[in-house]
PDB file of C-alpha atoms in Angstrom:
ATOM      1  CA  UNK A 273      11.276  15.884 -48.399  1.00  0.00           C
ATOM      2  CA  UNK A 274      10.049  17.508 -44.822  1.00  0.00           C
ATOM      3  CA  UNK A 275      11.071  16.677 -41.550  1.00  0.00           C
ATOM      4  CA  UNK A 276       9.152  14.761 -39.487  1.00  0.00           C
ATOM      5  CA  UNK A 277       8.208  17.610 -36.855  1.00  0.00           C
ATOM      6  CA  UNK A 278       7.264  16.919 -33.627  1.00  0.00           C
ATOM      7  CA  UNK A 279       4.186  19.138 -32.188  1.00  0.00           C
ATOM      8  CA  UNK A 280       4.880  21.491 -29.598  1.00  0.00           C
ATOM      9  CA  UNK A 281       2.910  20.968 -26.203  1.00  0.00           C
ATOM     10  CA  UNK A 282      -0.076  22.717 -25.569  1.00  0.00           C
ATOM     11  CA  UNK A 283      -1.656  24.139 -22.884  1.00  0.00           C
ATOM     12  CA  UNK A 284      -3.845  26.551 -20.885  1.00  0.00           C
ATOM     13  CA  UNK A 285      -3.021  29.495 -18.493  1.00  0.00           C
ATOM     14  CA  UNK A 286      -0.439  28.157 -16.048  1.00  0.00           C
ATOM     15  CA  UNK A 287       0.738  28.938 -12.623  1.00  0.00           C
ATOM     16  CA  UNK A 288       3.938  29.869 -11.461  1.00  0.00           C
ATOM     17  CA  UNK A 289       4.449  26.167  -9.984  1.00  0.00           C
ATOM     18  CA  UNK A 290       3.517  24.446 -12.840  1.00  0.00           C
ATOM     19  CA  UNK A 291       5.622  26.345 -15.756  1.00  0.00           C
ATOM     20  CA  UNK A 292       8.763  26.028 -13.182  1.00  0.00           C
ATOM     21  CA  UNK A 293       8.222  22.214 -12.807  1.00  0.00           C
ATOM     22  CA  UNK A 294       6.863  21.193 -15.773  1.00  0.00           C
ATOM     23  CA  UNK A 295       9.092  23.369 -18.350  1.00  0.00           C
ATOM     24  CA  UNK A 296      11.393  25.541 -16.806  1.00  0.00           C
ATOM     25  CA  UNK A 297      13.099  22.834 -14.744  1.00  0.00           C
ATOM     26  CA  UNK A 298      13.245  20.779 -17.694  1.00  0.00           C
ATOM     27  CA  UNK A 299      13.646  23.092 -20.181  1.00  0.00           C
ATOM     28  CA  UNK A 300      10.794  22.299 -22.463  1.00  0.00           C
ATOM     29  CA  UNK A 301       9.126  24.097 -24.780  1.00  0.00           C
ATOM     30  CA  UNK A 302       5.954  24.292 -24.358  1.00  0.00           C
ATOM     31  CA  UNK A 303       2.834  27.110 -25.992  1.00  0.00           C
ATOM     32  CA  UNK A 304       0.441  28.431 -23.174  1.00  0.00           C
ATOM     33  CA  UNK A 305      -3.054  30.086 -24.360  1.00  0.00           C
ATOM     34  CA  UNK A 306      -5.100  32.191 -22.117  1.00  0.00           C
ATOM     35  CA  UNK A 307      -2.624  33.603 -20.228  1.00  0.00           C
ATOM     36  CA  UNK A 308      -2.268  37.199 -21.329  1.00  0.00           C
ATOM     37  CA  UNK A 309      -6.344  37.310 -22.165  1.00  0.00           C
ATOM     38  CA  UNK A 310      -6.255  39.917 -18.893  1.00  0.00           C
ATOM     39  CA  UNK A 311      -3.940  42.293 -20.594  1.00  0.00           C
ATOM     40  CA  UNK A 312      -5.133  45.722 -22.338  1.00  0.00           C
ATOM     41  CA  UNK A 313      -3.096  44.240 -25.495  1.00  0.00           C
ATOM     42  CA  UNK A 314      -5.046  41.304 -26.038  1.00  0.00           C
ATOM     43  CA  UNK A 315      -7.689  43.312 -27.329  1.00  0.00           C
ATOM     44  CA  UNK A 316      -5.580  46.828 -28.892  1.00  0.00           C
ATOM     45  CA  UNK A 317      -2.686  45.301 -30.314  1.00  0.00           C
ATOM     46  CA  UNK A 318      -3.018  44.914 -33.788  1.00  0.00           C
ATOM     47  CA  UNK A 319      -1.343  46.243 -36.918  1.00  0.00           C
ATOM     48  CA  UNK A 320      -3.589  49.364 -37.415  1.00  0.00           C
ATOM     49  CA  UNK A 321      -3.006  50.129 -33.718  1.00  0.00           C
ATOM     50  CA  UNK A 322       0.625  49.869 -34.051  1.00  0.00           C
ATOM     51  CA  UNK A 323       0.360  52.546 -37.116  1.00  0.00           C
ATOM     52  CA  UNK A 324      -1.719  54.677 -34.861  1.00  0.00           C
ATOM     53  CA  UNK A 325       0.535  55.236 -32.106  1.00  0.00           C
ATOM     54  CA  UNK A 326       4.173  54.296 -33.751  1.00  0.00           C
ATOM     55  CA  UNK A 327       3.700  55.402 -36.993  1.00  0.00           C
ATOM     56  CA  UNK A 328       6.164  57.832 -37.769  1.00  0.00           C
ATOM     57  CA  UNK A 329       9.006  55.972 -35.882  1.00  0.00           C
ATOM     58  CA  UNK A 330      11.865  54.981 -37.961  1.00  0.00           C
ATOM     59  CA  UNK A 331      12.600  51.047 -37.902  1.00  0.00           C
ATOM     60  CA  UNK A 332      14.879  48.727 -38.964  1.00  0.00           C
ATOM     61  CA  UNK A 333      14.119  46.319 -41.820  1.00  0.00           C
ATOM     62  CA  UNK A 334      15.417  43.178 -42.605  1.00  0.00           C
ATOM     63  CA  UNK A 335      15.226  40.582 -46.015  1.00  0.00           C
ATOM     64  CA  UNK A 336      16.124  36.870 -46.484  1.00  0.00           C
ATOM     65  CA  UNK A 337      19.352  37.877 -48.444  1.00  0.00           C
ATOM     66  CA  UNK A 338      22.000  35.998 -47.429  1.00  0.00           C
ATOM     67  CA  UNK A 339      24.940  37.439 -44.963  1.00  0.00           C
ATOM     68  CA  UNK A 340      26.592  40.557 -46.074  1.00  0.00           C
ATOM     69  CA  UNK A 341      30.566  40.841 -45.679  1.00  0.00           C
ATOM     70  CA  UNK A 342      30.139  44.368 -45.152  1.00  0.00           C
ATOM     71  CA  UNK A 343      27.466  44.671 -42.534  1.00  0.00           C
ATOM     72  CA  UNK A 344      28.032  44.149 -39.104  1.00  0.00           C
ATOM     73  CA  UNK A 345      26.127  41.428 -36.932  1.00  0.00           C
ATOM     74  CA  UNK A 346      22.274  41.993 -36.911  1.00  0.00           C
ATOM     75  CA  UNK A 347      22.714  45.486 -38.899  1.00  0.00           C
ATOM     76  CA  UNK A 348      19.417  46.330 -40.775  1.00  0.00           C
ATOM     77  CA  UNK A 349      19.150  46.299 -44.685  1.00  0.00           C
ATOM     78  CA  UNK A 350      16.875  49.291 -44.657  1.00  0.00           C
ATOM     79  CA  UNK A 351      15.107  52.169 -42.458  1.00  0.00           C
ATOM     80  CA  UNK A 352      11.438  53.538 -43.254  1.00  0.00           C
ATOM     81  CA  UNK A 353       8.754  54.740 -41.123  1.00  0.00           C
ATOM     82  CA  UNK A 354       6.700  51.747 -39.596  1.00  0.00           C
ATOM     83  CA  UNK A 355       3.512  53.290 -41.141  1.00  0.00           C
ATOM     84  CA  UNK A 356       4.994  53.077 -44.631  1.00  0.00           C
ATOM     85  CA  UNK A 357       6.360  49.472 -43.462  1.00  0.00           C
ATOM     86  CA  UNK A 358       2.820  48.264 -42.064  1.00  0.00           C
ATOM     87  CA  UNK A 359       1.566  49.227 -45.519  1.00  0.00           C
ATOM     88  CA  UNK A 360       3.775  47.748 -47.214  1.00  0.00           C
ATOM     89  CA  UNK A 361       3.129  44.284 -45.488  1.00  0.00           C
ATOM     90  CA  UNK A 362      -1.163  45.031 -45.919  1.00  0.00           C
ATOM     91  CA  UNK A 363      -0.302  44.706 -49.674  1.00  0.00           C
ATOM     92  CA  UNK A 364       0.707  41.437 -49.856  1.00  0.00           C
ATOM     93  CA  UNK A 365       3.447  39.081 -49.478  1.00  0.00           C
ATOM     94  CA  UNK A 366       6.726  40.436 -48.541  1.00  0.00           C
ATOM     95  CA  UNK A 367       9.746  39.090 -47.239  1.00  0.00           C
ATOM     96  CA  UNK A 368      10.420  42.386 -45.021  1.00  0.00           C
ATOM     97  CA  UNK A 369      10.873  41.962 -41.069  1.00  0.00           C
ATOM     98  CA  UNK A 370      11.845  43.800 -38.001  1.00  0.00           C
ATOM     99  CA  UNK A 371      13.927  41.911 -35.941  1.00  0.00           C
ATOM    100  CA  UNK A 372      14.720  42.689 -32.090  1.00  0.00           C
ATOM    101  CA  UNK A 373      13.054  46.470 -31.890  1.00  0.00           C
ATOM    102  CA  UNK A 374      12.864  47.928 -28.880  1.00  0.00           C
ATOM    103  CA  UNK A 375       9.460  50.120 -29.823  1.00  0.00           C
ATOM    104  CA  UNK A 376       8.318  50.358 -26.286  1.00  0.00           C
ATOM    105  CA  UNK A 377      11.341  52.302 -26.049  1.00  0.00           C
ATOM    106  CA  UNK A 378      10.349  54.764 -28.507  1.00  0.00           C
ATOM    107  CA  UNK A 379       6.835  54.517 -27.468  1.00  0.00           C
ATOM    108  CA  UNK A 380       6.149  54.075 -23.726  1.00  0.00           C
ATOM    109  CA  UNK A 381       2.607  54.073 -24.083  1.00  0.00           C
ATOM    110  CA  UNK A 382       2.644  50.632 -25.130  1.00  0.00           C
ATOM    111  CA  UNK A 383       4.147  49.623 -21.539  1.00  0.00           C
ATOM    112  CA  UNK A 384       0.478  50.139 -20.266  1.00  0.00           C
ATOM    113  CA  UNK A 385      -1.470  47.989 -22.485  1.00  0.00           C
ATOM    114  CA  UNK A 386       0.921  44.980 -21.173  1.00  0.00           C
ATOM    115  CA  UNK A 387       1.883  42.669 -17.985  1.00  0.00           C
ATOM    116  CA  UNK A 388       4.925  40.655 -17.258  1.00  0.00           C
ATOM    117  CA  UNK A 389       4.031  37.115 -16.862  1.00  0.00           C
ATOM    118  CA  UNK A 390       4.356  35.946 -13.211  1.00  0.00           C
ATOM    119  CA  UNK A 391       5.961  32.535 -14.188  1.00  0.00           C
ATOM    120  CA  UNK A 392       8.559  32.645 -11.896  1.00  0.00           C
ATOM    121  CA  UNK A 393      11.170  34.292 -14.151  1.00  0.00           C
ATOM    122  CA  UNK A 394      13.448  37.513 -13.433  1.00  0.00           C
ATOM    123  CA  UNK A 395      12.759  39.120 -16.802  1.00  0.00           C
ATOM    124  CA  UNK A 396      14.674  41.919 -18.108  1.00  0.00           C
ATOM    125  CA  UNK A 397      11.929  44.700 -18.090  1.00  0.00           C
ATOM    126  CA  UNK A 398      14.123  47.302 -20.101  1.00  0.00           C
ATOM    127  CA  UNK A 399      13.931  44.421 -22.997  1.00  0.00           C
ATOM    128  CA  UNK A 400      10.826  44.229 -23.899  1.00  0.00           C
ATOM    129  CA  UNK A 401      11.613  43.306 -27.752  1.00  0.00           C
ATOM    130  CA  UNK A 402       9.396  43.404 -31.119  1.00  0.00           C
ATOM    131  CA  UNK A 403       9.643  41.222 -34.353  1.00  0.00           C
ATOM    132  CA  UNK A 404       7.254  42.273 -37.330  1.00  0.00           C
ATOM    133  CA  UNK A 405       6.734  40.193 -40.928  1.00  0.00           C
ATOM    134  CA  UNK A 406       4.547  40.258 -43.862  1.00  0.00           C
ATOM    135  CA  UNK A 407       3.098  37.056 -45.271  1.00  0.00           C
ATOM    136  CA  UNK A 408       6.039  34.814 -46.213  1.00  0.00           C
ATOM    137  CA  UNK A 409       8.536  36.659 -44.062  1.00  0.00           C
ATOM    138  CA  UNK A 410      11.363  34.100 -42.447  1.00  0.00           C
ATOM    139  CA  UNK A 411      13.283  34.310 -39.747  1.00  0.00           C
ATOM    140  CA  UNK A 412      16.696  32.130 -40.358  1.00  0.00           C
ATOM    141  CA  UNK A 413      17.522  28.838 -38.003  1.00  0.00           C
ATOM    142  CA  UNK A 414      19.408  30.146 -35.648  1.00  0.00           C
ATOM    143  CA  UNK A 415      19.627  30.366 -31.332  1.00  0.00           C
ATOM    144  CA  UNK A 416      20.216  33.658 -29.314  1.00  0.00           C
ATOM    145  CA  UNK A 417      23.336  34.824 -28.690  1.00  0.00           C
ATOM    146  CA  UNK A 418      22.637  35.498 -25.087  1.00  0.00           C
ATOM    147  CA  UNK A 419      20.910  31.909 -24.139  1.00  0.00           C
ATOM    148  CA  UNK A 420      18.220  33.595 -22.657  1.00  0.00           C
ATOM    149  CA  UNK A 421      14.272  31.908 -21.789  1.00  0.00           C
ATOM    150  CA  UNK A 422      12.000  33.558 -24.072  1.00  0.00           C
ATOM    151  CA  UNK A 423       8.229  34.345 -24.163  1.00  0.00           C
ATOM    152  CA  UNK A 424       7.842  34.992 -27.448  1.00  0.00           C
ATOM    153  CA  UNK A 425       3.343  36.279 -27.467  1.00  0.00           C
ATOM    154  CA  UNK A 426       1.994  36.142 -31.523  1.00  0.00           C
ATOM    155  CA  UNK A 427      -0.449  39.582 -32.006  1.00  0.00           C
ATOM    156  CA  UNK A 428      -2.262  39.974 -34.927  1.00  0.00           C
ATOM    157  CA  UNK A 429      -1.656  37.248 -37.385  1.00  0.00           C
ATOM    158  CA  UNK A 430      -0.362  33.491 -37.262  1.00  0.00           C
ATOM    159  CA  UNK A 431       2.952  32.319 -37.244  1.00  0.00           C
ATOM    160  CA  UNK A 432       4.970  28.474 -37.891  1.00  0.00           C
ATOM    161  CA  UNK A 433       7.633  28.342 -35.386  1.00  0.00           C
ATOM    162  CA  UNK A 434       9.908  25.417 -35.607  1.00  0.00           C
ATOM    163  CA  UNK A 435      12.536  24.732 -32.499  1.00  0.00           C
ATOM    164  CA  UNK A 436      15.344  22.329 -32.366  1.00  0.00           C
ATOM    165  CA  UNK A 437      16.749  21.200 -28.895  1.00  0.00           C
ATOM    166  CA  UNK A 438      19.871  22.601 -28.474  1.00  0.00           C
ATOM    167  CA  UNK A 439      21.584  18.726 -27.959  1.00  0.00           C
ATOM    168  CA  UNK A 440      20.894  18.270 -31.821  1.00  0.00           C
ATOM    169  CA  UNK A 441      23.545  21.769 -32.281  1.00  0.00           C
ATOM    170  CA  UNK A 442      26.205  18.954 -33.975  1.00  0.00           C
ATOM    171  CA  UNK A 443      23.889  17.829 -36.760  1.00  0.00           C
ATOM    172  CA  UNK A 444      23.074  21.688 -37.188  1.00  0.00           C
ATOM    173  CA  UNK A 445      25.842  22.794 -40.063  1.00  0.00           C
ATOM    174  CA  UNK A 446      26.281  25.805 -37.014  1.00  0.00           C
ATOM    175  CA  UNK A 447      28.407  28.074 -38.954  1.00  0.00           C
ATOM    176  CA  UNK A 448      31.824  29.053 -36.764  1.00  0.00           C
ATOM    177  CA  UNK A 449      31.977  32.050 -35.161  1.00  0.00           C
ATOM    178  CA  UNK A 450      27.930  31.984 -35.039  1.00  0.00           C
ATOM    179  CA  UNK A 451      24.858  31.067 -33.841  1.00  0.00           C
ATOM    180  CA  UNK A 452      23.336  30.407 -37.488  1.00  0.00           C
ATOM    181  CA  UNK A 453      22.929  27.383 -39.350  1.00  0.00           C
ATOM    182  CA  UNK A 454      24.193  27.245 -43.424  1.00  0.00           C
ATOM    183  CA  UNK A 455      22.108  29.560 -44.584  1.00  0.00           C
ATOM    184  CA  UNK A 456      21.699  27.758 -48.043  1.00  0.00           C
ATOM    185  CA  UNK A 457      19.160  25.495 -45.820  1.00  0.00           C
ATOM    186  CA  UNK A 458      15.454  25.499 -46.441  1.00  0.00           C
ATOM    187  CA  UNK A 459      14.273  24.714 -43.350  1.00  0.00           C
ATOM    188  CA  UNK A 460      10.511  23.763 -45.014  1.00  0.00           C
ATOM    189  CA  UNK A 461      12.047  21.619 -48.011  1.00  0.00           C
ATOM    190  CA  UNK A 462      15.779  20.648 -46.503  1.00  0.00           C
ATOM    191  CA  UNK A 463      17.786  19.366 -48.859  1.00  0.00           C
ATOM    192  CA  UNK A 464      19.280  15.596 -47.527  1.00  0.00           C
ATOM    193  CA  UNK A 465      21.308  14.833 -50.118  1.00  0.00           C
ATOM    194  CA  UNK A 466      23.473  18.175 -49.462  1.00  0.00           C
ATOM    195  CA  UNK A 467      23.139  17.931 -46.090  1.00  0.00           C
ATOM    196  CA  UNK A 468      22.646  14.402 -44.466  1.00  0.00           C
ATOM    197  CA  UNK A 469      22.909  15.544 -40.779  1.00  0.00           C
ATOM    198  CA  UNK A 470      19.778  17.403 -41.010  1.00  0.00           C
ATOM    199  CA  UNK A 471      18.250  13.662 -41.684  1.00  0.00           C
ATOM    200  CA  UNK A 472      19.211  13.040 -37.365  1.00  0.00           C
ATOM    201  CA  UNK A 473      17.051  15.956 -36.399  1.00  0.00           C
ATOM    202  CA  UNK A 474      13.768  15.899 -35.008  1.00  0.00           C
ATOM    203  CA  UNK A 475      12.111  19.531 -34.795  1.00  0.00           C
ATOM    204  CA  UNK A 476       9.430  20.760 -32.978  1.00  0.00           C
ATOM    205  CA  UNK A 477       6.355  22.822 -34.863  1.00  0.00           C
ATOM    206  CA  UNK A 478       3.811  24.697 -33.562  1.00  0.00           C
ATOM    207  CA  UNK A 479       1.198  27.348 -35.376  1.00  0.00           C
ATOM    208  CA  UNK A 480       0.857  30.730 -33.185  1.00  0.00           C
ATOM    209  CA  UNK A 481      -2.084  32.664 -33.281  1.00  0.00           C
ATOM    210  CA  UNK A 482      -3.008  35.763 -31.862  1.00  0.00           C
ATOM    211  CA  UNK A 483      -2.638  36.067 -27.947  1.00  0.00           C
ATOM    212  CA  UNK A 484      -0.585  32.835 -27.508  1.00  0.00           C
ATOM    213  CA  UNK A 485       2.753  32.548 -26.028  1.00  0.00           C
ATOM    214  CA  UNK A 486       5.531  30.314 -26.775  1.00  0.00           C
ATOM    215  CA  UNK A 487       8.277  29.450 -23.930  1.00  0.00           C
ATOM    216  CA  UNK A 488      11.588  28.933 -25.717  1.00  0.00           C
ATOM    217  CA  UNK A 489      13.793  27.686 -23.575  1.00  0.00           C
ATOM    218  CA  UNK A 490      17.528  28.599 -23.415  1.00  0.00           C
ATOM    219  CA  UNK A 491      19.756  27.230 -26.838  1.00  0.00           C
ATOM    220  CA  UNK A 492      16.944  26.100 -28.714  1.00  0.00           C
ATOM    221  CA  UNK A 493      16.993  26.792 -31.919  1.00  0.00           C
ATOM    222  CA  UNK A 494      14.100  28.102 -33.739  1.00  0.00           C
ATOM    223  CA  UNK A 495      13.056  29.254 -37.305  1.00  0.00           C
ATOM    224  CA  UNK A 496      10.068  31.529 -37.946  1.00  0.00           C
ATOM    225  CA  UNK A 497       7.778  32.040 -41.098  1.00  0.00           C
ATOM    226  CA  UNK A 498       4.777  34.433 -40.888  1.00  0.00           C
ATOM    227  CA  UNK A 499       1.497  32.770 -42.689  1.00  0.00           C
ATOM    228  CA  UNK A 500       0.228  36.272 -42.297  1.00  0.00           C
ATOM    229  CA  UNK A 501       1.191  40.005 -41.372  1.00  0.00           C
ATOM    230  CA  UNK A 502       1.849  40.345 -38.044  1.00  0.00           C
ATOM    231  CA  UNK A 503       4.009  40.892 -34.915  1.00  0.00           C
ATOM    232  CA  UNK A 504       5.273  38.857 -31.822  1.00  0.00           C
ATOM    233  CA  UNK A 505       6.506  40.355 -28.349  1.00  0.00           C
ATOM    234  CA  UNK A 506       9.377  38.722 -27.300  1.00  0.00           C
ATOM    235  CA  UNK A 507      10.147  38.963 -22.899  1.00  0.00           C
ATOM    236  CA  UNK A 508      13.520  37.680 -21.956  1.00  0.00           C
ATOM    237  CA  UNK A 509      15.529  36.617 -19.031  1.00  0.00           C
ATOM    238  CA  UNK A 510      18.992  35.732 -18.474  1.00  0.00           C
ATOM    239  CA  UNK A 511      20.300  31.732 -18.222  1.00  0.00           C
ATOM    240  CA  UNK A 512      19.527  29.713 -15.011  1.00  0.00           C
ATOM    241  CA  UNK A 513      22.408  27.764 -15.964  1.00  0.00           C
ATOM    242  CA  UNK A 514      26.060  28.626 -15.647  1.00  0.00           C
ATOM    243  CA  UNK A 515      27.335  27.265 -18.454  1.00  0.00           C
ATOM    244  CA  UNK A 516      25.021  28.666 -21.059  1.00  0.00           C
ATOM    245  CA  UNK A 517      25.311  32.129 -18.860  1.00  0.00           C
ATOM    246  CA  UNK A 518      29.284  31.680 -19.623  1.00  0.00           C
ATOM    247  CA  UNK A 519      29.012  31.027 -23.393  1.00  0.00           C
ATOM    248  CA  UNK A 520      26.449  34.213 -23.570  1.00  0.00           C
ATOM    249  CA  UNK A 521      28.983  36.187 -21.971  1.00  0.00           C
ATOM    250  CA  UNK A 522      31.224  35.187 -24.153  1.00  0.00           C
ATOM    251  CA  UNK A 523      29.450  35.924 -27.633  1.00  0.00           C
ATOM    252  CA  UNK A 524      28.127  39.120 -26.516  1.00  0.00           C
ATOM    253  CA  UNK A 525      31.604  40.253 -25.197  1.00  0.00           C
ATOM    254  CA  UNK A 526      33.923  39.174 -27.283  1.00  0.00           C
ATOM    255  CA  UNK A 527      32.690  36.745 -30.178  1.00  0.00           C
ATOM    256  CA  UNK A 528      30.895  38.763 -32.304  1.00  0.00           C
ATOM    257  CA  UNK A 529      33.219  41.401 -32.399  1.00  0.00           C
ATOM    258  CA  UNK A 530      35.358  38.964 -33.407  1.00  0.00           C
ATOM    259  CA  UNK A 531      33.387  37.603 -36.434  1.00  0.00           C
ATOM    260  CA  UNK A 532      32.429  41.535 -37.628  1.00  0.00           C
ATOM    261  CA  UNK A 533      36.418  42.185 -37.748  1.00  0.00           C
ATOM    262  CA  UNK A 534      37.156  39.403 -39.807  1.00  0.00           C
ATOM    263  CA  UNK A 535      34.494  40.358 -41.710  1.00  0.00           C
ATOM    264  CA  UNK A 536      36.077  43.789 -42.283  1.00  0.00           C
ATOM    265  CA  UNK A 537      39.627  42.144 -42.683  1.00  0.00           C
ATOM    266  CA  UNK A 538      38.974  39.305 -44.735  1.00  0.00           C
ATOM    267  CA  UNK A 539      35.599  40.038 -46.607  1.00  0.00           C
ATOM    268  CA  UNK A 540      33.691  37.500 -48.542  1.00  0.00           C
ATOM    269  CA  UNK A 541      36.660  34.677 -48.002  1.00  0.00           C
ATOM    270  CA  UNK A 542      35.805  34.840 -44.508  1.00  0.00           C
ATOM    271  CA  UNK A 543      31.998  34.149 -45.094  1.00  0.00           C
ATOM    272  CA  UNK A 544      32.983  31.440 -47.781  1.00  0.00           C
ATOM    273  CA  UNK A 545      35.242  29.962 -45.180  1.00  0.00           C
ATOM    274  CA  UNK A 546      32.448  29.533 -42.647  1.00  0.00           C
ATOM    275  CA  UNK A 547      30.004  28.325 -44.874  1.00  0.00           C
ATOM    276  CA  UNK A 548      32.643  25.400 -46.452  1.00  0.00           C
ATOM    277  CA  UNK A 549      33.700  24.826 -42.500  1.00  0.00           C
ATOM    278  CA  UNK A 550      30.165  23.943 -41.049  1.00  0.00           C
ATOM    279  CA  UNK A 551      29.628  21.403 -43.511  1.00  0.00           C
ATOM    280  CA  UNK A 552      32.720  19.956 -43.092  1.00  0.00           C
ATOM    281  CA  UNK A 553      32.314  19.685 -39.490  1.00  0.00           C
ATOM    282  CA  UNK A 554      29.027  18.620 -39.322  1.00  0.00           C
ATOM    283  CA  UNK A 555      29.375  16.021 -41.882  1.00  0.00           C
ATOM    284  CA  UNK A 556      32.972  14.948 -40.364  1.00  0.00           C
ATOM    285  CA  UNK A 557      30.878  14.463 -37.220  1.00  0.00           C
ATOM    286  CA  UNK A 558      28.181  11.912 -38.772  1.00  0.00           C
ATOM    287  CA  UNK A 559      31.066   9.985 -40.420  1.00  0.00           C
ATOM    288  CA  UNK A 560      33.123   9.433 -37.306  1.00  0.00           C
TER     289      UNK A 560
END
């Protein structure tokens, strides 16, 4: 069984008036073509670009493997050159990602071929923030830990992007200390009968193609699974709202340090624990 997905608005370039009012204010997601169709990367940005100009840089790889007791939040499974990486993902399917790369740090050329988006958000302009996949790549359900609004702009290939609104987090299976769902769910074929919250939520599903951006807004949720090779840039800035801004604070500061000490200290029983105390909770929460 699928969910029954809601589609994600669409629309052309905006104004700074009418993405404040018609999304910002109330925090709707919403995909916006033709707005970066004046930038230098519209036209450059593609995967044998990338090769040209970043090739030798060393990046950090991630797989769908499940959490690992010994790692430490968002540590990378593997390091290779992005040229041998971008070839690796021109062979075929792969489910090899990069996940929150500064490159424009390591290459400041790039800066030049782009503009920030005059929507009426203070983005953080030393974040600028990559994320890479080869055909059947998947980014796992989760929110960011910062509740920031994101424009997340698709170059060079398509991508499915589902997002959840954040008031459906109890139906979630949100694993303690995280901001993850179970990650035994298949977020394309969910399994019901396992877990019969997911049956409450009503997702949002859009296709991205190259040059379109998608506005995220703070707490949503939101899977990814590239149909094709290809890489998104992700602009960020902090939450209008005070209460998300506290809980950001809080798992940046003092959270996840937390979770990657029990994870040190307790090992795999501290994983299994999670995993057994989300669906508790979340199925607790249905029943009462």
């Amino acid at each position: 069984m699928e969910f029954e997905y809601l589609e994600i608005e669409r629309v052309s370039k905006l104004t700074k008036e009418e993405f404040i009012n018609n999304y910002y204010k109330p925090q709707k997601p919403v995909v916006i073509t033709n707005q970066i169709d004046d930038w230098p990367a519209f036209e450059k940005w593609n995967l044998n670009y990338i090769r040209s100009v970043a090739g030798d840089k060393m990046v950090p790889l991630y797989d769908n493997r499940k959490t690992d007791y010994t790692k430490k939040v968002n540590e990378p499974d593997f390091t290779m050159t992005m040229a041998e990486y971008i070839d690796i993902m021109k062979q075929g399917p792969t489910d090899l990602r990069i996940f929150l790369y500064n490159l424009m740090k390591e290459v400041p050329l790039l800066k030049s071929d782009m503009k920030w988006p005059d929507l009426g958000l203070h983005l953080i302009k030393s974040l600028p923030l990559v994320f890479f996949g080869g055909e059947e790549a998947r980014v796992f359900m989760h929110y960011d830990i910062d509740f920031p609004n994101i424009f997340h702009i698709q170059f060079d290939g398509t991508k499915q992007c589902v997002l959840v609104d954040p008031k459906e987090t109890p139906y979630m299976y949100r694993l303690p200390y995280s901001w993850i769902c179970h990650e035994e769910i298949d977020f394309d074929q969910p399994d019901f009968e396992r877990f019969p919250a997911l049956k409450k939520v009503k997702p949002y599903k859009t296709i991205l193609n190259h040059g379109e951006m998608l506005y995220m807004p703070e707490g949503w949720w939101h899977y990814m699974k590239y149909l094709s090779p290809g890489f998104s840039l992700s602009l960020r800035s902090l939450s209008g709202r005070p209460s998300n801004l506290f809980k950001g604070f809080l798992n940046v500061a003092l959270i996840r340090y937390y979770d990657n000490w029990m994870r040190k200290h307790k090992g795999q029983a501290w994983l299994d624990y999670k995993d057994e105390e989300a669906i508790r909770r979340t199925n607790s929460f249905i029943k009462y």
